[in-house]
Short mmCIF file of C-alpha atoms in Angstrom, two decimals:
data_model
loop_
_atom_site.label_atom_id
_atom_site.label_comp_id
_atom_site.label_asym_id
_atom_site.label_seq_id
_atom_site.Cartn_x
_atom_site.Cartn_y
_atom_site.Cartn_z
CA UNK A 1 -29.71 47.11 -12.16
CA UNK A 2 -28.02 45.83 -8.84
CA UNK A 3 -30.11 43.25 -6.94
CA UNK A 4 -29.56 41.04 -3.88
CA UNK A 5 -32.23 37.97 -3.51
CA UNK A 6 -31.73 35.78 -0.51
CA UNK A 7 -34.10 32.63 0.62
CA UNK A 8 -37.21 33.09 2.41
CA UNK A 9 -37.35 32.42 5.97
CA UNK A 10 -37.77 31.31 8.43
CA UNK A 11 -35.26 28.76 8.94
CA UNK A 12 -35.72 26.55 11.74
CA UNK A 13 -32.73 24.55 13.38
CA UNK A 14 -31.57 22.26 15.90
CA UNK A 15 -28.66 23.66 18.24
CA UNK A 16 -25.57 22.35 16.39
CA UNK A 17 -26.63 21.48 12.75
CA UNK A 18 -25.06 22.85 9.71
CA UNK A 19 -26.32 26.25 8.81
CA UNK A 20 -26.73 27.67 4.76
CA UNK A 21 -28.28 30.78 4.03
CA UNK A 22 -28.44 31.55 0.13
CA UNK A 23 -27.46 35.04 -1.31
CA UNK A 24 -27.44 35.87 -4.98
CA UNK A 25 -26.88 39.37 -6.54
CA UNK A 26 -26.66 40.75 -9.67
CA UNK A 27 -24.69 44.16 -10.37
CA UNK A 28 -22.46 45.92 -12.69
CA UNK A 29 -18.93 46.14 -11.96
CA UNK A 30 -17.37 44.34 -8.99
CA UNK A 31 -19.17 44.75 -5.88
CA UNK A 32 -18.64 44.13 -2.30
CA UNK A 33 -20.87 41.62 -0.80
CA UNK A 34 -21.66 41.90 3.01
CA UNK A 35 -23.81 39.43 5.58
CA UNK A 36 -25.36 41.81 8.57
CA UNK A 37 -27.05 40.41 11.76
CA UNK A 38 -29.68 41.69 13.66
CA UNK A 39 -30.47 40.26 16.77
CA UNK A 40 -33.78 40.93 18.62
CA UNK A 41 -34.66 44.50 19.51
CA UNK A 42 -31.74 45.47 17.80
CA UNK A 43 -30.17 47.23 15.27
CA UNK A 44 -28.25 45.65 12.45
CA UNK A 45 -24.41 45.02 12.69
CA UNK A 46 -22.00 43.96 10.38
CA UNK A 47 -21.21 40.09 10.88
CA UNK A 48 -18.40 39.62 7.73
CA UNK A 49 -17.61 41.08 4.05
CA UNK A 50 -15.56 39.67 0.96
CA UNK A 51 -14.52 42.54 -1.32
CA UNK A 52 -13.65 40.96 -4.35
CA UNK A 53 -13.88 37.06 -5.58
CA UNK A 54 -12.84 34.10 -4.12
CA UNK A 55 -12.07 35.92 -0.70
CA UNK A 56 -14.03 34.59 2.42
CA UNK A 57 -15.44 36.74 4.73
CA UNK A 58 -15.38 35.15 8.46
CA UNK A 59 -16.42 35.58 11.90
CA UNK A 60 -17.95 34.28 15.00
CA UNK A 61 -18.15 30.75 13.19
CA UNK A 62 -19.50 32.42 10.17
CA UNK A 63 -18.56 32.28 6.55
CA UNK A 64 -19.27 32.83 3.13
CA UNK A 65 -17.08 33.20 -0.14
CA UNK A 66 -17.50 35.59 -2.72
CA UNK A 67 -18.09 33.04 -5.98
CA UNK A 68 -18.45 35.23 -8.97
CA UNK A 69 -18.93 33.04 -11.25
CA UNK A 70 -22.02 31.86 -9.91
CA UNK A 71 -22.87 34.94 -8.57
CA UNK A 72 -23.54 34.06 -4.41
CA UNK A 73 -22.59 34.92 -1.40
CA UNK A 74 -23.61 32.39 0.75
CA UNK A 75 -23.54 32.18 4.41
CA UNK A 76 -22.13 28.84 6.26
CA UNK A 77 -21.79 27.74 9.67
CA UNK A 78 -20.93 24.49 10.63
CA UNK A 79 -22.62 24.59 14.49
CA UNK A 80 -25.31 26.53 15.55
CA UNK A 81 -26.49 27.80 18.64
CA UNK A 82 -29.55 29.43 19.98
CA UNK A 83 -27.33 32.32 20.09
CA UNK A 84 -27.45 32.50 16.94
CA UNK A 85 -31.34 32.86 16.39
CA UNK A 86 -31.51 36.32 14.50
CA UNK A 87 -32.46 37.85 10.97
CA UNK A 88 -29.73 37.92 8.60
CA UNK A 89 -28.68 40.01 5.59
CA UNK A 90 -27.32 40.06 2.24
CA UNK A 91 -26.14 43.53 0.95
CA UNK A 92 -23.75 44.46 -1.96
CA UNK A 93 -22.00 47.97 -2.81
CA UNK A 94 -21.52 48.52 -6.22
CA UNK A 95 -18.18 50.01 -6.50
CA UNK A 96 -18.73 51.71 -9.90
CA UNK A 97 -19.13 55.16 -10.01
CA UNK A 98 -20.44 57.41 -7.11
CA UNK A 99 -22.41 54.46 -5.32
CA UNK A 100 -22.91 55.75 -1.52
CA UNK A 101 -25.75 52.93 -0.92
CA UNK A 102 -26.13 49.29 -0.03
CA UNK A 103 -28.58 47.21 -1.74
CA UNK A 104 -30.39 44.81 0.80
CA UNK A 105 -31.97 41.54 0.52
CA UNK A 106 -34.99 41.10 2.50
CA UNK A 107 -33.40 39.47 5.14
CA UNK A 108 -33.91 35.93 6.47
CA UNK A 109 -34.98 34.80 9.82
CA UNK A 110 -32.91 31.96 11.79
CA UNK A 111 -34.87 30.50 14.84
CA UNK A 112 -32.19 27.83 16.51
CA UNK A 113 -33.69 25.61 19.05
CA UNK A 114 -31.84 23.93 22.15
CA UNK B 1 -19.39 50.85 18.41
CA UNK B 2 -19.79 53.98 16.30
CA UNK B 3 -21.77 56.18 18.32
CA UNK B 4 -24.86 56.44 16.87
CA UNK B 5 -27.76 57.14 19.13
CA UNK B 6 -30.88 57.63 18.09
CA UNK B 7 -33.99 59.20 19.93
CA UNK B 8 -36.56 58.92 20.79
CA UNK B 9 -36.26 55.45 20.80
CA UNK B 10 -40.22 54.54 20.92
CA UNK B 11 -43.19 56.95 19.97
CA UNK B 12 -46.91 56.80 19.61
CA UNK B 13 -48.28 59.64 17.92
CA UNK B 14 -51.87 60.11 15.77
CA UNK B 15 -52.81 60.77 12.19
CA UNK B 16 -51.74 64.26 10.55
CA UNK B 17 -49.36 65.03 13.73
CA UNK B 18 -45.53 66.06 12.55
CA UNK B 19 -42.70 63.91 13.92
CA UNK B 20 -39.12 64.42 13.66
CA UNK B 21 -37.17 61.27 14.46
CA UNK B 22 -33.13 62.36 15.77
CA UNK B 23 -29.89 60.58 14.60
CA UNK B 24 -27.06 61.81 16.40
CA UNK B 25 -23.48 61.04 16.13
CA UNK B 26 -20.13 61.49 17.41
CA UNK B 27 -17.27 60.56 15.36
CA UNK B 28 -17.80 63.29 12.58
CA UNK B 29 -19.06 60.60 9.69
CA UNK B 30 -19.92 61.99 6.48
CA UNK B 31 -22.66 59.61 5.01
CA UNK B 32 -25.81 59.32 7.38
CA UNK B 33 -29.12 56.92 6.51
CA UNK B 34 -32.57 56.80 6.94
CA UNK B 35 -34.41 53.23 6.70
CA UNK B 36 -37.25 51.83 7.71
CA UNK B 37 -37.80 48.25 8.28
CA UNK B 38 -41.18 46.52 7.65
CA UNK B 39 -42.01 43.02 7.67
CA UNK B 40 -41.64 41.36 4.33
CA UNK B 41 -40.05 44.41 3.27
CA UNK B 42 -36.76 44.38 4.73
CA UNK B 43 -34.93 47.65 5.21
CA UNK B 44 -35.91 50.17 2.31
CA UNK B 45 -33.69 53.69 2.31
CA UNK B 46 -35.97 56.89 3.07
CA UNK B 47 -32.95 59.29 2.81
CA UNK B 48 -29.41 59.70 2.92
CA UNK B 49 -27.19 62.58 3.34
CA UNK B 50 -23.32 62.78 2.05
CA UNK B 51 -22.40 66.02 3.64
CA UNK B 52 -24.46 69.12 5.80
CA UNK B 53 -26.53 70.11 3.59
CA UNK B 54 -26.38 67.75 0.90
CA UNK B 55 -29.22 65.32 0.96
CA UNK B 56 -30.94 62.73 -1.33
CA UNK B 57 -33.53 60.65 -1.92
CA UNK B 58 -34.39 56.90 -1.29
CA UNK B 59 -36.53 54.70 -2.69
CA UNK B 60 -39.24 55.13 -0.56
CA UNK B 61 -39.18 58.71 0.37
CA UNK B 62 -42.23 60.09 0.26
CA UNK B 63 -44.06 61.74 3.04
CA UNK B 64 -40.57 62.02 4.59
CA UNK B 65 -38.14 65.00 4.51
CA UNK B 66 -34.57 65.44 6.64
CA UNK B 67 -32.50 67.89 7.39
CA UNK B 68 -28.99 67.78 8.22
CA UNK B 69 -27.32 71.36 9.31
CA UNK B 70 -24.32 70.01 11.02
CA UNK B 71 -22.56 67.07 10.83
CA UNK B 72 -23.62 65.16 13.71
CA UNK B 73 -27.37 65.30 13.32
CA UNK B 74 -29.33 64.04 10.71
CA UNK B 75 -33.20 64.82 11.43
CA UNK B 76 -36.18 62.90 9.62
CA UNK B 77 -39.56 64.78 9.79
CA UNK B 78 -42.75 62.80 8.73
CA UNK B 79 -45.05 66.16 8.04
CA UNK B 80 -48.25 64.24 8.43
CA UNK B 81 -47.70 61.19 9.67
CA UNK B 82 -50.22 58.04 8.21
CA UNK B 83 -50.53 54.79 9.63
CA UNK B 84 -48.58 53.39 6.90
CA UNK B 85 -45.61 54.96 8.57
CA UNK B 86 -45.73 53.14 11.47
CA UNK B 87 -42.28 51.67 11.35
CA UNK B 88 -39.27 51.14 12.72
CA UNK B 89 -36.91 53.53 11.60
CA UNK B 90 -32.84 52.82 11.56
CA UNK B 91 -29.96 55.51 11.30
CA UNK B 92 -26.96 54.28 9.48
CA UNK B 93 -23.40 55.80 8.80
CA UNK B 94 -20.75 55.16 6.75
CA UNK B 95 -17.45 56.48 7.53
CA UNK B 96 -16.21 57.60 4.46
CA UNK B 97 -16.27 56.68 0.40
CA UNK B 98 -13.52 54.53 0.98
CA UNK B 99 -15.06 52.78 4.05
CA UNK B 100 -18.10 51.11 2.88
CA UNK B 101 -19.52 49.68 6.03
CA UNK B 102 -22.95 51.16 7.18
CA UNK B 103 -22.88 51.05 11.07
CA UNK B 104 -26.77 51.10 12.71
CA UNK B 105 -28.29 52.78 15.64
CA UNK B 106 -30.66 51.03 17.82
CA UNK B 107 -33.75 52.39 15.65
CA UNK B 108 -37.01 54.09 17.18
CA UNK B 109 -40.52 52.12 17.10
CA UNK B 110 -42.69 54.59 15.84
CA UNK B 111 -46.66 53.90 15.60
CA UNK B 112 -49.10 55.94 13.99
CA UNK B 113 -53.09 55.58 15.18
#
């Protein structure tokens, strides 16, 4: 079956270090791979997607490239701020047959400290 | 912003009291979500409707039942709510097939003594 399995939080940073979040999936088919944020009190929103492999999904200083031969999504940034302090999520959409859902990882909290 | 309000946005209610949680939207999407989000557990779907009328299960959808008789509502009733339903509880939509981003409401804290 389709899974998503990201690392365990939290992860704790300094402001401007290097960032790496780890998402791996397994599915049928080609999937789309998505990274959501969710700030504090909030709900989640989409932060970038890749819909098929090798494309990088990017935005607000965020990346991560769709490798399908090792099957990972991960999610880069190169500077971080405290702005940035926020669970994030892995999700894929298995594009085979009638899919309507997203399968979520569990999510992984960042805590970035000035 | 996709115009998804949700309401109420915080509740306290007590054991084996009914509770209908509101999503309500504006832009006429066809797929609406349920979720709730727990610690350790991430977001698990409750239910998810692809049309009014037409409804489906989740993976974690007992004790939970929606309703969804016009496009922009989509209603989840706990019967009897249990402490282990104290939550909180995020609408999603999704456009269309082709469109597969889910877009989030702000979610309602619901707590069950």
């Amino acid at each position: 079956g389709n899974s998503v399995t990201q690392m365990e939080g939290p992860v704790t940073l300094s402001e401007e270090a290097f960032l790496t979040i780890n998402c791996t999936y397994t599915a049928t088919g080609y999937p789309s791979l998505f990274w959501y944020v969710q700030y504090p009190g909030e709900g989640l929103q989409l932060l970038l997607k890749a819909t098929k492999a090798d494309d990088k999904g990017s935005n607000k200083g965020f990346e991560a490239t769709y490798r399908k031969e090792t099957t990972s999504f991960h999610l880069e940034k190169g500077s971080v701020q405290v702005s940035d302090s926020a669970v994030y999520f892995c999700a894929l959409n298995n594009n085979a047959g009638n899919n309507r859902k997203l399968i979520w990882g569990l999510g992984t909290s960042l805590a970035v400290n000035p | 912003d996709a115009g998804i309000t949700q309401s109420p946005r915080h509740k306290v209610t007590e054991t084996g009291t009914p509770v209908t949680l509101r999503c309500h939207q504006t832009e006429n999407h066809r797929y609406m979500y349920w979720y709730r989000q727990d610690p350790g557990h991430g977001l698990r779907l409750i239910h998810y409707s692809y049309g009014v009328k037409d409804t489906d299960k989740g993976e974690v959808s007992d004790g939970y039942s929606v309703s969804r008789s016009k496009t922009e509502d989509f209603l989840l009733t706990l019967e009897s709510a249990t402490s282990s339903q104290t939550s909180v509880y995020f609408c999603a939509i999704r456009p269309s097939r082709d469109q597969e981003t889910q877009y989030f409401g702000p979610g309602t804290r619901l707590l069950v003594l």
